[in-house]
Amino acid sequence: EAGVTQSPTHLIKTRGQQVTLRCSPISGHTSVYWYQQALGLGLQFLLWYDEGEERNRGNFPPRFSGRQFPNYSSELNVNALELEDSALYLCASSSDRDGEDTQYFGPGTRLTVL
Amino acid sequence: AQTVTQSQPEMSVQEAETVTLSCTYDTSESDYYLFWYKQPPSRQMILVIRQEAYKQQNATENRFSVNFQKAAKSFSLKISDSQLGDAAMYFCAYAFIQGAQKLVFGQGTRLTINP
């Protein structure tokens, strides 16, 4: 069974640009989560999508947004990039069936903002 | 708000020995999940073990086991017969069963295995 996949692996952008990160969940999983892992700040929850809807949002500005598609894959968009957006962005998925809502993570996208 | 604290930024252990990583958390909820994830240098976050708060029995997964003390809000991870491949950052995480379902992570413990 294929795991969570993310693309691209690495990305370099400049301040003010926009970026889109992509995530494909494990087959059968309907929930997708996005986390930011910035140096010195640990892992911070960004967004949770389930069945195409945004269910919860972390303490991030509105320029962080995303969506979930009918096939349950997801995009994370970051507008007006700032230097402090440099981080590893991790996507996770879960099935949300009773008793099985463990989140499984993808390999991440490393974003560098210059 | 829920918080997770890992008080050991770094730990080291000799290969084949046993090591215990500490984690405490704060929550007012009675039903929740606790997890240990490892993040090796490849940066892939890998699930190590999971514990449901309503279960009194401590979870085990091969060489990995937890000591879950609900009243003390403590959730430590014991790694037996440590192997070189166990070297990684270990994160303790909390998730409320209903509602937000986001994971709240501790700061992590970097584990080094000495050959």
Short mmCIF file of C-alpha atoms in Angstrom, two decimals:
data_model
loop_
_atom_site.label_atom_id
_atom_site.label_comp_id
_atom_site.label_asym_id
_atom_site.label_seq_id
_atom_site.Cartn_x
_atom_site.Cartn_y
_atom_site.Cartn_z
CA GLU A 1 0.00 0.00 0.00
CA ALA A 2 1.42 3.37 -1.03
CA GLY A 3 2.00 5.89 1.72
CA VAL A 4 1.30 9.60 1.77
CA THR A 5 3.09 11.36 -1.06
CA GLN A 6 4.05 15.01 -1.33
CA SER A 7 5.41 17.15 -4.12
CA PRO A 8 7.70 18.81 -4.73
CA THR A 9 10.47 17.57 -2.44
CA HIS A 10 12.27 20.88 -2.34
CA LEU A 11 11.32 24.38 -3.37
CA ILE A 12 13.17 27.68 -3.42
CA LYS A 13 11.19 30.92 -3.69
CA THR A 14 11.79 34.59 -3.08
CA ARG A 15 9.93 36.92 -0.76
CA GLY A 16 6.53 37.98 -2.05
CA GLN A 17 6.08 35.01 -4.34
CA GLN A 18 3.34 32.42 -4.08
CA VAL A 19 3.78 28.66 -3.71
CA THR A 20 1.58 25.57 -3.99
CA LEU A 21 2.40 22.31 -2.23
CA ARG A 22 0.63 19.07 -3.03
CA CYS A 23 -0.30 16.00 -1.03
CA SER A 24 -1.87 12.66 -1.91
CA PRO A 25 -3.24 10.69 1.04
CA ILE A 26 -3.12 6.96 1.61
CA SER A 27 -5.80 5.22 -0.43
CA GLY A 28 -9.04 5.14 1.57
CA HIS A 29 -8.09 8.05 3.81
CA THR A 30 -10.46 11.02 3.67
CA SER A 31 -8.74 13.43 6.05
CA VAL A 32 -5.64 15.44 5.22
CA TYR A 33 -3.65 17.54 7.68
CA TRP A 34 -0.93 20.08 7.06
CA TYR A 35 1.82 20.92 9.55
CA GLN A 36 4.70 23.37 9.48
CA GLN A 37 8.04 22.39 10.99
CA ALA A 38 10.16 25.49 11.20
CA LEU A 39 13.59 25.57 12.80
CA GLY A 40 13.24 26.36 16.47
CA LEU A 41 9.45 26.39 16.41
CA GLY A 42 8.66 22.70 16.38
CA LEU A 43 5.69 21.18 14.61
CA GLN A 44 2.72 23.48 14.26
CA PHE A 45 -0.73 22.48 13.01
CA LEU A 46 -1.82 24.42 9.92
CA LEU A 47 -4.98 22.99 8.41
CA TRP A 48 -7.28 19.97 8.49
CA TYR A 49 -9.45 18.94 5.54
CA ASP A 50 -12.04 16.20 5.59
CA GLU A 51 -14.48 15.25 2.85
CA GLY A 52 -13.54 18.35 0.89
CA GLU A 53 -14.20 20.79 3.72
CA GLU A 54 -11.82 22.77 5.92
CA ARG A 55 -12.52 21.44 9.44
CA ASN A 56 -9.96 23.24 11.53
CA ARG A 57 -7.25 25.83 11.18
CA GLY A 58 -4.17 26.60 13.22
CA ASN A 59 -2.92 30.01 14.26
CA PHE A 60 -1.61 31.08 10.86
CA PRO A 61 -2.43 34.16 8.76
CA PRO A 62 -4.98 33.97 5.93
CA ARG A 63 -2.24 33.89 3.30
CA PHE A 64 -1.95 30.22 4.23
CA SER A 65 -4.83 28.46 2.54
CA GLY A 66 -5.63 25.20 0.85
CA ARG A 67 -8.23 22.90 -0.50
CA GLN A 68 -9.11 19.26 -0.80
CA PHE A 69 -10.18 17.70 -4.06
CA PRO A 70 -12.86 15.04 -4.67
CA ASN A 71 -10.13 12.37 -4.79
CA TYR A 72 -9.07 13.57 -1.29
CA SER A 73 -5.72 14.94 -2.44
CA SER A 74 -4.91 18.38 -1.13
CA GLU A 75 -3.05 21.56 -1.93
CA LEU A 76 -1.51 24.05 0.46
CA ASN A 77 -1.11 27.56 -0.92
CA VAL A 78 1.04 30.22 0.64
CA ASN A 79 0.79 33.75 -0.74
CA ALA A 80 3.13 36.71 -0.25
CA LEU A 81 5.94 34.52 1.03
CA GLU A 82 7.99 35.78 3.95
CA LEU A 83 11.43 34.67 5.09
CA GLU A 84 9.95 33.01 8.17
CA ASP A 85 7.85 30.73 5.96
CA SER A 86 11.01 28.72 5.32
CA ALA A 87 10.24 25.34 6.81
CA LEU A 88 9.48 21.69 6.21
CA TYR A 89 5.79 21.31 5.37
CA LEU A 90 4.39 17.94 6.35
CA CYS A 91 1.17 16.43 5.16
CA ALA A 92 -0.58 13.62 7.00
CA SER A 93 -3.69 11.58 6.31
CA SER A 94 -6.07 9.49 8.36
CA SER A 95 -9.10 7.36 7.65
CA ASP A 96 -11.34 8.55 10.48
CA ARG A 97 -13.03 5.20 10.66
CA ASP A 98 -13.95 4.20 14.19
CA GLY A 99 -10.87 3.38 16.13
CA GLU A 100 -8.48 4.12 13.30
CA ASP A 101 -7.70 7.82 13.03
CA THR A 102 -3.97 7.71 13.42
CA GLN A 103 -2.24 10.25 11.24
CA TYR A 104 0.38 8.95 8.81
CA PHE A 105 2.86 11.40 7.41
CA GLY A 106 4.39 12.04 4.04
CA PRO A 107 8.07 12.83 3.45
CA GLY A 108 7.49 16.59 3.47
CA THR A 109 8.28 19.52 1.22
CA ARG A 110 11.25 21.66 2.16
CA LEU A 111 10.49 25.31 1.33
CA THR A 112 13.26 27.87 1.35
CA VAL A 113 12.34 31.55 1.01
CA LEU A 114 15.17 33.88 0.02
CA ALA B 1 -5.32 24.53 25.52
CA GLN B 2 -3.51 21.23 25.36
CA THR B 3 0.25 21.25 25.74
CA VAL B 4 2.88 18.54 25.44
CA THR B 5 6.27 18.82 27.12
CA GLN B 6 9.38 16.79 26.46
CA SER B 7 11.95 17.81 29.03
CA GLN B 8 14.92 16.00 27.49
CA PRO B 9 16.21 17.81 24.40
CA GLU B 10 18.87 15.13 23.88
CA MET B 11 19.49 11.58 25.07
CA SER B 12 22.12 9.02 24.24
CA VAL B 13 22.33 5.29 24.86
CA GLN B 14 24.69 2.47 24.11
CA GLU B 15 23.67 0.02 21.44
CA ALA B 16 21.67 -2.91 22.90
CA GLU B 17 20.85 -0.95 26.07
CA THR B 18 17.47 0.39 27.17
CA VAL B 19 16.48 4.05 27.14
CA THR B 20 13.38 5.90 28.33
CA LEU B 21 12.14 9.14 26.84
CA SER B 22 9.86 11.33 28.95
CA CYS B 23 6.71 13.17 27.99
CA THR B 24 4.11 15.02 30.02
CA TYR B 25 0.96 16.67 28.77
CA ASP B 26 -1.77 18.91 29.99
CA THR B 27 -5.43 18.50 29.07
CA SER B 28 -8.83 18.80 30.68
CA GLU B 29 -10.29 16.10 28.44
CA SER B 30 -10.80 12.50 29.51
CA ASP B 31 -10.77 10.85 26.09
CA TYR B 32 -7.77 11.36 23.85
CA TYR B 33 -4.93 9.64 22.05
CA LEU B 34 -1.22 9.83 22.67
CA PHE B 35 1.46 9.00 20.15
CA TRP B 36 5.18 8.68 19.77
CA TYR B 37 6.58 9.50 16.34
CA LYS B 38 10.20 9.27 15.23
CA GLN B 39 11.80 11.53 12.66
CA PRO B 40 15.13 10.19 11.32
CA PRO B 41 17.49 12.38 9.28
CA SER B 42 15.39 11.62 6.20
CA ARG B 43 12.73 13.85 7.88
CA GLN B 44 9.94 11.31 7.30
CA MET B 45 7.73 11.25 10.40
CA ILE B 46 7.12 7.62 11.35
CA LEU B 47 4.55 6.37 13.86
CA VAL B 48 6.19 4.39 16.65
CA ILE B 49 3.33 3.66 19.02
CA ARG B 50 -0.17 4.83 19.94
CA GLN B 51 -2.11 4.79 23.23
CA GLU B 52 -5.82 5.37 23.78
CA ALA B 53 -6.44 7.18 27.07
CA TYR B 54 -9.37 4.94 28.00
CA LYS B 55 -7.15 1.86 27.90
CA GLN B 56 -5.32 1.14 31.13
CA GLN B 57 -3.00 -1.38 29.51
CA ASN B 58 0.23 0.13 28.24
CA ALA B 59 0.78 -0.18 24.50
CA THR B 60 3.70 -2.21 23.21
CA GLU B 61 5.14 -2.58 19.73
CA ASN B 62 8.05 -5.00 19.54
CA ARG B 63 11.00 -3.27 21.29
CA PHE B 64 8.96 -0.16 22.01
CA SER B 65 6.65 0.20 24.99
CA VAL B 66 5.04 3.04 26.89
CA ASN B 67 4.37 3.81 30.52
CA PHE B 68 1.06 5.67 30.51
CA GLN B 69 0.14 7.31 33.79
CA LYS B 70 -3.17 9.08 33.17
CA ALA B 71 -3.52 10.70 36.56
CA ALA B 72 0.01 12.07 36.37
CA LYS B 73 -0.46 12.98 32.67
CA SER B 74 2.75 11.20 31.85
CA PHE B 75 3.53 9.15 28.74
CA SER B 76 7.09 7.84 28.53
CA LEU B 77 8.57 5.70 25.77
CA LYS B 78 10.92 2.82 26.54
CA ILE B 79 13.15 1.48 23.81
CA SER B 80 14.69 -1.89 24.60
CA ASP B 81 17.74 -3.39 22.89
CA SER B 82 18.53 -0.08 21.20
CA GLN B 83 19.72 -0.32 17.61
CA LEU B 84 21.66 2.12 15.46
CA GLY B 85 18.54 2.59 13.33
CA ASP B 86 16.68 3.96 16.34
CA ALA B 87 18.70 7.17 16.15
CA ALA B 88 16.23 9.96 15.40
CA MET B 89 14.20 12.83 16.81
CA TYR B 90 11.34 11.46 18.85
CA PHE B 91 8.16 13.46 19.21
CA CYS B 92 5.40 12.88 21.71
CA ALA B 93 1.98 14.00 20.45
CA TYR B 94 -1.56 14.39 21.76
CA ALA B 95 -4.85 14.31 19.89
CA PHE B 96 -8.33 14.90 21.22
CA ILE B 97 -10.67 12.12 20.14
CA GLN B 98 -13.46 14.36 18.91
CA GLY B 99 -13.56 17.75 17.32
CA ALA B 100 -10.30 19.28 16.26
CA GLN B 101 -8.30 16.07 15.87
CA LYS B 102 -5.14 18.03 15.29
CA LEU B 103 -1.94 16.66 16.72
CA VAL B 104 -0.22 18.74 19.39
CA PHE B 105 3.48 17.93 19.46
CA GLY B 106 6.16 18.21 22.09
CA GLN B 107 9.47 19.85 21.30
CA GLY B 108 11.18 16.56 20.55
CA THR B 109 14.06 14.53 22.00
CA ARG B 110 17.09 13.81 19.88
CA LEU B 111 18.21 10.23 20.53
CA THR B 112 21.76 9.17 19.73
CA ILE B 113 22.79 5.52 19.71
CA ASN B 114 26.44 4.89 20.55
CA PRO B 115 27.96 1.76 18.96
#
